[in-house]
Amino acid sequence: LKLGIDIDGVLADFTRSYGELLVEVSGRKLLPEDFYKGWEPSTWYWERELGYTKEEEAKAWEVINNPKERFWTMLDLIDDSAEHYHMLRAINRDNDLYFITSRPGKSALRQTKEWIGDCYDIDDPNVLICHQKGLACAALELDRYLDDKGENIQNCHLHSPKTEAMLLNMPYNAEFNVLHRVDSVEFAFTHGGC
Ligand SMILES: [Mg+2]
């Protein structure tokens, strides 16, 4: 099958690194007490809810966008278990898998390829940097696509109705009205005949 998968919030723990970066650039520790103990944001712009200012946000993104910082190569895996590692490698081996992300920054593509190579020992992973996930799904004629952002799945429904677009269940996307929701990467790609 032809499959697509988002990275941040699905495979990579962007929230953790971004939170740490906000503390670093602002000098203000506004993260919740259980930040390292399974905390999950309940809104998309959780940093604003925690009290970080637009200026502090911008400072963090300046770091992320600076290729020298290599931010995208340093994220933790959401699931660092051996089971997850082998599962993702098997999905990549047995299908045409595209990693589709809207990460910004001049070297986001290269950094992302490097991160996937490091985490999963996948040589030359198929990475696309693009905001229009639905158009990407249509152009690539993907059978399935998984993302954690509600708008992206709605965009897929709109532009690529033949793609089975699935939303990964998270507290911050609970209100989105989409056709398919799944609880895990495994469920999205290993159930139903992949
Ligand atoms: Mg995401």
Short mmCIF file of N, CA and C in Angstrom, two decimals, residues 15-142:
data_model
loop_
_atom_site.label_atom_id
_atom_site.label_comp_id
_atom_site.label_asym_id
_atom_site.label_seq_id
_atom_site.Cartn_x
_atom_site.Cartn_y
_atom_site.Cartn_z
N THR A 15 6.43 18.24 21.60
CA THR A 15 5.96 18.98 22.77
C THR A 15 7.05 19.11 23.83
N ARG A 16 7.72 18.02 24.10
CA ARG A 16 8.76 18.01 25.13
C ARG A 16 9.91 18.96 24.79
N SER A 17 10.46 18.82 23.58
CA SER A 17 11.59 19.67 23.19
C SER A 17 11.19 21.13 23.08
N TYR A 18 10.01 21.37 22.56
CA TYR A 18 9.51 22.74 22.41
C TYR A 18 9.30 23.37 23.79
N GLY A 19 8.76 22.62 24.72
CA GLY A 19 8.55 23.11 26.08
C GLY A 19 9.87 23.49 26.73
N GLU A 20 10.86 22.62 26.59
CA GLU A 20 12.18 22.89 27.17
C GLU A 20 12.81 24.12 26.53
N LEU A 21 12.60 24.26 25.23
CA LEU A 21 13.13 25.42 24.51
C LEU A 21 12.47 26.72 24.98
N LEU A 22 11.18 26.66 25.22
CA LEU A 22 10.47 27.85 25.72
C LEU A 22 11.03 28.30 27.06
N VAL A 23 11.31 27.35 27.94
CA VAL A 23 11.90 27.68 29.24
C VAL A 23 13.27 28.33 29.03
N GLU A 24 14.02 27.74 28.10
CA GLU A 24 15.38 28.23 27.84
C GLU A 24 15.38 29.66 27.29
N VAL A 25 14.57 29.91 26.28
CA VAL A 25 14.62 31.24 25.64
C VAL A 25 13.92 32.33 26.48
N SER A 26 12.99 31.93 27.33
CA SER A 26 12.23 32.92 28.10
C SER A 26 12.80 33.11 29.50
N GLY A 27 13.50 32.08 30.00
CA GLY A 27 13.95 32.12 31.39
C GLY A 27 12.80 31.95 32.37
N ARG A 28 11.66 31.54 31.85
CA ARG A 28 10.47 31.37 32.72
C ARG A 28 10.00 29.91 32.66
N LYS A 29 9.86 29.33 33.83
CA LYS A 29 9.45 27.93 33.90
C LYS A 29 7.95 27.83 34.14
N LEU A 30 7.21 27.79 33.06
CA LEU A 30 5.75 27.77 33.20
C LEU A 30 5.15 26.40 32.87
N LEU A 31 6.02 25.42 32.69
CA LEU A 31 5.51 24.10 32.32
C LEU A 31 4.77 23.46 33.50
N PRO A 32 3.75 22.66 33.19
CA PRO A 32 3.00 22.03 34.30
C PRO A 32 3.88 21.04 35.07
N GLU A 33 3.52 20.82 36.32
CA GLU A 33 4.32 19.95 37.19
C GLU A 33 4.52 18.56 36.63
N ASP A 34 3.49 18.06 35.96
CA ASP A 34 3.59 16.69 35.43
C ASP A 34 4.05 16.68 33.97
N PHE A 35 4.78 17.72 33.58
CA PHE A 35 5.24 17.82 32.18
C PHE A 35 6.02 16.58 31.74
N TYR A 36 6.84 16.05 32.65
CA TYR A 36 7.64 14.87 32.31
C TYR A 36 6.98 13.57 32.75
N LYS A 37 5.77 13.69 33.24
CA LYS A 37 5.10 12.48 33.76
C LYS A 37 3.80 12.23 33.02
N GLY A 38 3.89 12.21 31.72
CA GLY A 38 2.73 11.84 30.93
C GLY A 38 1.76 12.97 30.62
N TRP A 39 2.18 14.21 30.87
CA TRP A 39 1.30 15.33 30.55
C TRP A 39 1.04 15.41 29.05
N GLU A 40 -0.21 15.64 28.69
CA GLU A 40 -0.56 15.85 27.28
C GLU A 40 -1.32 17.15 27.17
N PRO A 41 -0.94 17.99 26.22
CA PRO A 41 -1.66 19.26 26.09
C PRO A 41 -3.12 19.03 25.71
N SER A 42 -4.00 19.90 26.21
CA SER A 42 -5.42 19.75 25.87
C SER A 42 -5.83 20.72 24.77
N THR A 43 -4.91 21.63 24.40
CA THR A 43 -5.20 22.54 23.29
C THR A 43 -3.98 22.56 22.36
N TRP A 44 -4.20 22.98 21.10
CA TRP A 44 -3.11 23.00 20.12
C TRP A 44 -2.04 24.01 20.52
N TYR A 45 -2.51 25.24 20.93
CA TYR A 45 -1.56 26.29 21.32
C TYR A 45 -1.40 26.30 22.84
N TRP A 46 -0.93 25.19 23.38
CA TRP A 46 -0.84 25.03 24.83
C TRP A 46 0.15 26.01 25.45
N GLU A 47 1.18 26.42 24.66
CA GLU A 47 2.18 27.35 25.23
C GLU A 47 1.54 28.69 25.59
N ARG A 48 0.57 29.10 24.77
CA ARG A 48 -0.13 30.36 25.05
C ARG A 48 -0.98 30.23 26.31
N GLU A 49 -1.59 29.06 26.43
CA GLU A 49 -2.42 28.80 27.61
C GLU A 49 -1.58 28.79 28.90
N LEU A 50 -0.34 28.32 28.77
CA LEU A 50 0.55 28.28 29.94
C LEU A 50 1.10 29.66 30.30
N GLY A 51 0.94 30.61 29.38
CA GLY A 51 1.33 31.98 29.70
C GLY A 51 2.55 32.49 28.96
N TYR A 52 3.09 31.70 28.04
CA TYR A 52 4.21 32.22 27.25
C TYR A 52 3.69 33.25 26.24
N THR A 53 4.48 34.31 26.06
CA THR A 53 4.04 35.41 25.20
C THR A 53 4.37 35.10 23.74
N LYS A 54 3.79 35.87 22.85
CA LYS A 54 4.05 35.74 21.41
C LYS A 54 5.54 35.97 21.12
N GLU A 55 6.15 36.89 21.88
CA GLU A 55 7.57 37.19 21.69
C GLU A 55 8.43 35.99 22.08
N GLU A 56 8.06 35.35 23.17
CA GLU A 56 8.81 34.16 23.62
C GLU A 56 8.64 33.01 22.63
N GLU A 57 7.44 32.88 22.15
CA GLU A 57 7.16 31.88 21.12
C GLU A 57 8.07 32.12 19.90
N ALA A 58 8.11 33.39 19.47
CA ALA A 58 8.90 33.75 18.29
C ALA A 58 10.39 33.45 18.51
N LYS A 59 10.85 33.69 19.73
CA LYS A 59 12.26 33.40 20.05
C LYS A 59 12.53 31.91 19.92
N ALA A 60 11.61 31.11 20.40
CA ALA A 60 11.78 29.65 20.31
C ALA A 60 11.83 29.22 18.84
N TRP A 61 10.94 29.78 18.03
CA TRP A 61 10.90 29.39 16.61
C TRP A 61 12.13 29.87 15.85
N GLU A 62 12.71 30.95 16.33
CA GLU A 62 13.96 31.41 15.74
C GLU A 62 15.05 30.34 15.90
N VAL A 63 15.09 29.76 17.09
CA VAL A 63 16.05 28.68 17.35
C VAL A 63 15.74 27.47 16.46
N ILE A 64 14.46 27.10 16.43
CA ILE A 64 14.05 25.93 15.64
C ILE A 64 14.42 26.13 14.16
N ASN A 65 14.22 27.36 13.68
CA ASN A 65 14.47 27.64 12.26
C ASN A 65 15.94 27.81 11.90
N ASN A 66 16.78 27.89 12.92
CA ASN A 66 18.21 28.05 12.66
C ASN A 66 18.86 26.68 12.40
N PRO A 67 19.31 26.45 11.16
CA PRO A 67 19.84 25.12 10.82
C PRO A 67 20.98 24.68 11.75
N LYS A 68 21.74 25.65 12.25
CA LYS A 68 22.88 25.30 13.12
C LYS A 68 22.44 24.65 14.43
N GLU A 69 21.23 24.93 14.86
CA GLU A 69 20.74 24.36 16.12
C GLU A 69 20.35 22.89 15.97
N ARG A 70 20.07 22.49 14.76
CA ARG A 70 19.72 21.09 14.47
C ARG A 70 18.59 20.56 15.36
N PHE A 71 17.62 21.43 15.60
CA PHE A 71 16.51 21.10 16.50
C PHE A 71 15.79 19.81 16.09
N TRP A 72 15.55 19.67 14.79
CA TRP A 72 14.73 18.54 14.32
C TRP A 72 15.47 17.20 14.40
N THR A 73 16.76 17.24 14.63
CA THR A 73 17.49 15.96 14.75
C THR A 73 17.50 15.46 16.19
N MET A 74 17.02 16.30 17.12
CA MET A 74 17.22 15.97 18.53
C MET A 74 15.95 15.58 19.29
N LEU A 75 14.85 15.46 18.60
CA LEU A 75 13.60 15.15 19.30
C LEU A 75 13.59 13.71 19.79
N ASP A 76 12.91 13.51 20.91
CA ASP A 76 12.72 12.15 21.41
C ASP A 76 11.61 11.46 20.62
N LEU A 77 11.67 10.15 20.61
CA LEU A 77 10.54 9.39 20.09
C LEU A 77 9.43 9.39 21.12
N ILE A 78 8.19 9.45 20.67
CA ILE A 78 7.06 9.33 21.61
C ILE A 78 7.08 7.93 22.22
N ASP A 79 7.34 6.95 21.37
CA ASP A 79 7.41 5.56 21.82
C ASP A 79 8.79 5.02 21.48
N ASP A 80 9.63 4.82 22.49
CA ASP A 80 10.99 4.34 22.19
C ASP A 80 11.14 2.84 22.47
N SER A 81 10.03 2.13 22.44
CA SER A 81 10.09 0.68 22.68
C SER A 81 10.61 -0.06 21.45
N ALA A 82 11.14 -1.23 21.70
CA ALA A 82 11.61 -2.09 20.61
C ALA A 82 10.45 -2.49 19.70
N GLU A 83 9.28 -2.68 20.29
CA GLU A 83 8.09 -3.06 19.50
C GLU A 83 7.77 -1.98 18.46
N HIS A 84 7.80 -0.74 18.91
CA HIS A 84 7.49 0.36 18.00
C HIS A 84 8.54 0.44 16.89
N TYR A 85 9.80 0.32 17.26
CA TYR A 85 10.91 0.37 16.29
C TYR A 85 10.70 -0.69 15.19
N HIS A 86 10.45 -1.90 15.61
CA HIS A 86 10.30 -2.99 14.63
C HIS A 86 9.02 -2.83 13.81
N MET A 87 7.99 -2.34 14.45
CA MET A 87 6.73 -2.15 13.73
C MET A 87 6.90 -1.12 12.61
N LEU A 88 7.53 0.01 12.94
CA LEU A 88 7.66 1.06 11.93
C LEU A 88 8.57 0.62 10.79
N ARG A 89 9.63 -0.11 11.15
CA ARG A 89 10.52 -0.63 10.10
C ARG A 89 9.78 -1.59 9.17
N ALA A 90 8.93 -2.41 9.76
CA ALA A 90 8.17 -3.38 8.96
C ALA A 90 7.17 -2.66 8.04
N ILE A 91 6.52 -1.63 8.57
CA ILE A 91 5.57 -0.86 7.75
C ILE A 91 6.31 -0.23 6.57
N ASN A 92 7.49 0.31 6.85
CA ASN A 92 8.29 0.95 5.80
C ASN A 92 8.80 -0.06 4.77
N ARG A 93 9.12 -1.23 5.23
CA ARG A 93 9.66 -2.27 4.35
C ARG A 93 8.56 -2.85 3.43
N ASP A 94 7.37 -3.01 3.99
CA ASP A 94 6.32 -3.73 3.27
C ASP A 94 5.39 -2.83 2.47
N ASN A 95 5.59 -1.51 2.58
CA ASN A 95 4.72 -0.56 1.88
C ASN A 95 5.57 0.57 1.31
N ASP A 96 4.92 1.46 0.54
CA ASP A 96 5.58 2.72 0.19
C ASP A 96 5.15 3.73 1.24
N LEU A 97 6.07 4.05 2.17
CA LEU A 97 5.73 4.93 3.28
C LEU A 97 6.34 6.31 3.08
N TYR A 98 5.50 7.33 3.17
CA TYR A 98 5.96 8.72 3.07
C TYR A 98 5.78 9.41 4.43
N PHE A 99 6.82 10.05 4.89
CA PHE A 99 6.75 10.86 6.10
C PHE A 99 6.45 12.29 5.65
N ILE A 100 5.28 12.82 6.05
CA ILE A 100 4.84 14.12 5.52
C ILE A 100 4.70 15.11 6.67
N THR A 101 5.50 16.15 6.63
CA THR A 101 5.55 17.09 7.75
C THR A 101 5.60 18.53 7.27
N SER A 102 5.06 19.43 8.08
CA SER A 102 5.10 20.86 7.72
C SER A 102 6.21 21.57 8.50
N ARG A 103 7.20 20.83 8.99
CA ARG A 103 8.29 21.46 9.75
C ARG A 103 8.94 22.59 8.96
N PRO A 104 9.13 23.74 9.63
CA PRO A 104 9.81 24.85 8.95
C PRO A 104 11.33 24.78 9.15
N GLY A 105 12.01 25.72 8.51
CA GLY A 105 13.47 25.79 8.66
C GLY A 105 14.17 25.33 7.40
N LYS A 106 15.30 25.98 7.12
CA LYS A 106 16.02 25.73 5.87
C LYS A 106 16.45 24.29 5.67
N SER A 107 16.83 23.64 6.76
CA SER A 107 17.33 22.26 6.58
C SER A 107 16.40 21.24 7.24
N ALA A 108 15.12 21.60 7.35
CA ALA A 108 14.17 20.68 7.98
C ALA A 108 14.11 19.33 7.26
N LEU A 109 14.19 19.37 5.94
CA LEU A 109 14.13 18.11 5.18
C LEU A 109 15.32 17.22 5.53
N ARG A 110 16.51 17.79 5.46
CA ARG A 110 17.70 17.00 5.74
C ARG A 110 17.72 16.51 7.19
N GLN A 111 17.37 17.41 8.11
CA GLN A 111 17.36 17.03 9.52
C GLN A 111 16.36 15.92 9.81
N THR A 112 15.21 16.01 9.16
CA THR A 112 14.16 15.01 9.38
C THR A 112 14.59 13.64 8.84
N LYS A 113 15.23 13.65 7.67
CA LYS A 113 15.72 12.38 7.11
C LYS A 113 16.75 11.75 8.04
N GLU A 114 17.58 12.62 8.59
CA GLU A 114 18.61 12.15 9.51
C GLU A 114 17.98 11.55 10.78
N TRP A 115 16.98 12.25 11.31
CA TRP A 115 16.30 11.79 12.54
C TRP A 115 15.64 10.42 12.32
N ILE A 116 14.97 10.27 11.19
CA ILE A 116 14.31 8.99 10.91
C ILE A 116 15.36 7.88 10.75
N GLY A 117 16.45 8.22 10.06
CA GLY A 117 17.54 7.25 9.90
C GLY A 117 18.10 6.82 11.24
N ASP A 118 18.31 7.78 12.13
CA ASP A 118 18.86 7.48 13.45
C ASP A 118 17.90 6.65 14.30
N CYS A 119 16.64 7.06 14.30
CA CYS A 119 15.66 6.41 15.18
C CYS A 119 15.27 5.02 14.72
N TYR A 120 15.15 4.85 13.39
CA TYR A 120 14.58 3.60 12.89
C TYR A 120 15.53 2.81 11.99
N ASP A 121 16.74 3.31 11.81
CA ASP A 121 17.68 2.66 10.89
C ASP A 121 17.06 2.43 9.51
N ILE A 122 16.40 3.46 9.03
CA ILE A 122 15.81 3.40 7.69
C ILE A 122 16.71 4.23 6.77
N ASP A 123 17.22 3.59 5.71
CA ASP A 123 18.07 4.30 4.76
C ASP A 123 17.21 5.11 3.81
N ASP A 124 17.55 6.35 3.62
CA ASP A 124 16.89 7.19 2.64
C ASP A 124 15.36 7.19 2.75
N PRO A 125 14.83 7.58 3.90
CA PRO A 125 13.37 7.61 4.07
C PRO A 125 12.73 8.64 3.14
N ASN A 126 11.48 8.38 2.76
CA ASN A 126 10.74 9.30 1.88
C ASN A 126 10.13 10.40 2.73
N VAL A 127 10.74 11.57 2.73
CA VAL A 127 10.23 12.69 3.53
C VAL A 127 9.74 13.79 2.61
N LEU A 128 8.55 14.30 2.89
CA LEU A 128 8.02 15.46 2.17
C LEU A 128 7.76 16.56 3.17
N ILE A 129 8.22 17.77 2.85
CA ILE A 129 7.89 18.92 3.67
C ILE A 129 6.76 19.65 2.96
N CYS A 130 5.59 19.66 3.58
CA CYS A 130 4.48 20.37 2.93
C CYS A 130 3.36 20.66 3.92
N HIS A 131 2.69 21.78 3.71
CA HIS A 131 1.58 22.16 4.59
C HIS A 131 0.26 21.58 4.11
N GLN A 132 0.13 21.42 2.81
CA GLN A 132 -1.14 20.97 2.23
C GLN A 132 -1.18 19.45 2.21
N LYS A 133 -1.50 18.88 3.37
CA LYS A 133 -1.44 17.43 3.50
C LYS A 133 -2.45 16.73 2.58
N GLY A 134 -3.60 17.35 2.42
CA GLY A 134 -4.62 16.75 1.56
C GLY A 134 -4.19 16.69 0.11
N LEU A 135 -3.55 17.76 -0.34
CA LEU A 135 -3.06 17.79 -1.73
C LEU A 135 -1.93 16.77 -1.91
N ALA A 136 -1.10 16.62 -0.88
CA ALA A 136 -0.03 15.63 -0.95
C ALA A 136 -0.61 14.22 -1.05
N CYS A 137 -1.63 13.95 -0.24
CA CYS A 137 -2.28 12.63 -0.27
C CYS A 137 -2.87 12.35 -1.66
N ALA A 138 -3.48 13.38 -2.25
CA ALA A 138 -4.10 13.21 -3.57
C ALA A 138 -3.03 12.98 -4.63
N ALA A 139 -1.97 13.80 -4.59
CA ALA A 139 -0.92 13.70 -5.61
C ALA A 139 -0.20 12.36 -5.53
N LEU A 140 0.01 11.87 -4.32
CA LEU A 140 0.73 10.61 -4.13
C LEU A 140 -0.21 9.40 -4.22
N GLU A 141 -1.52 9.67 -4.30
CA GLU A 141 -2.55 8.62 -4.33
C GLU A 141 -2.39 7.67 -3.15
N LEU A 142 -2.31 8.26 -1.97
CA LEU A 142 -2.11 7.45 -0.77
C LEU A 142 -3.37 6.67 -0.40
#
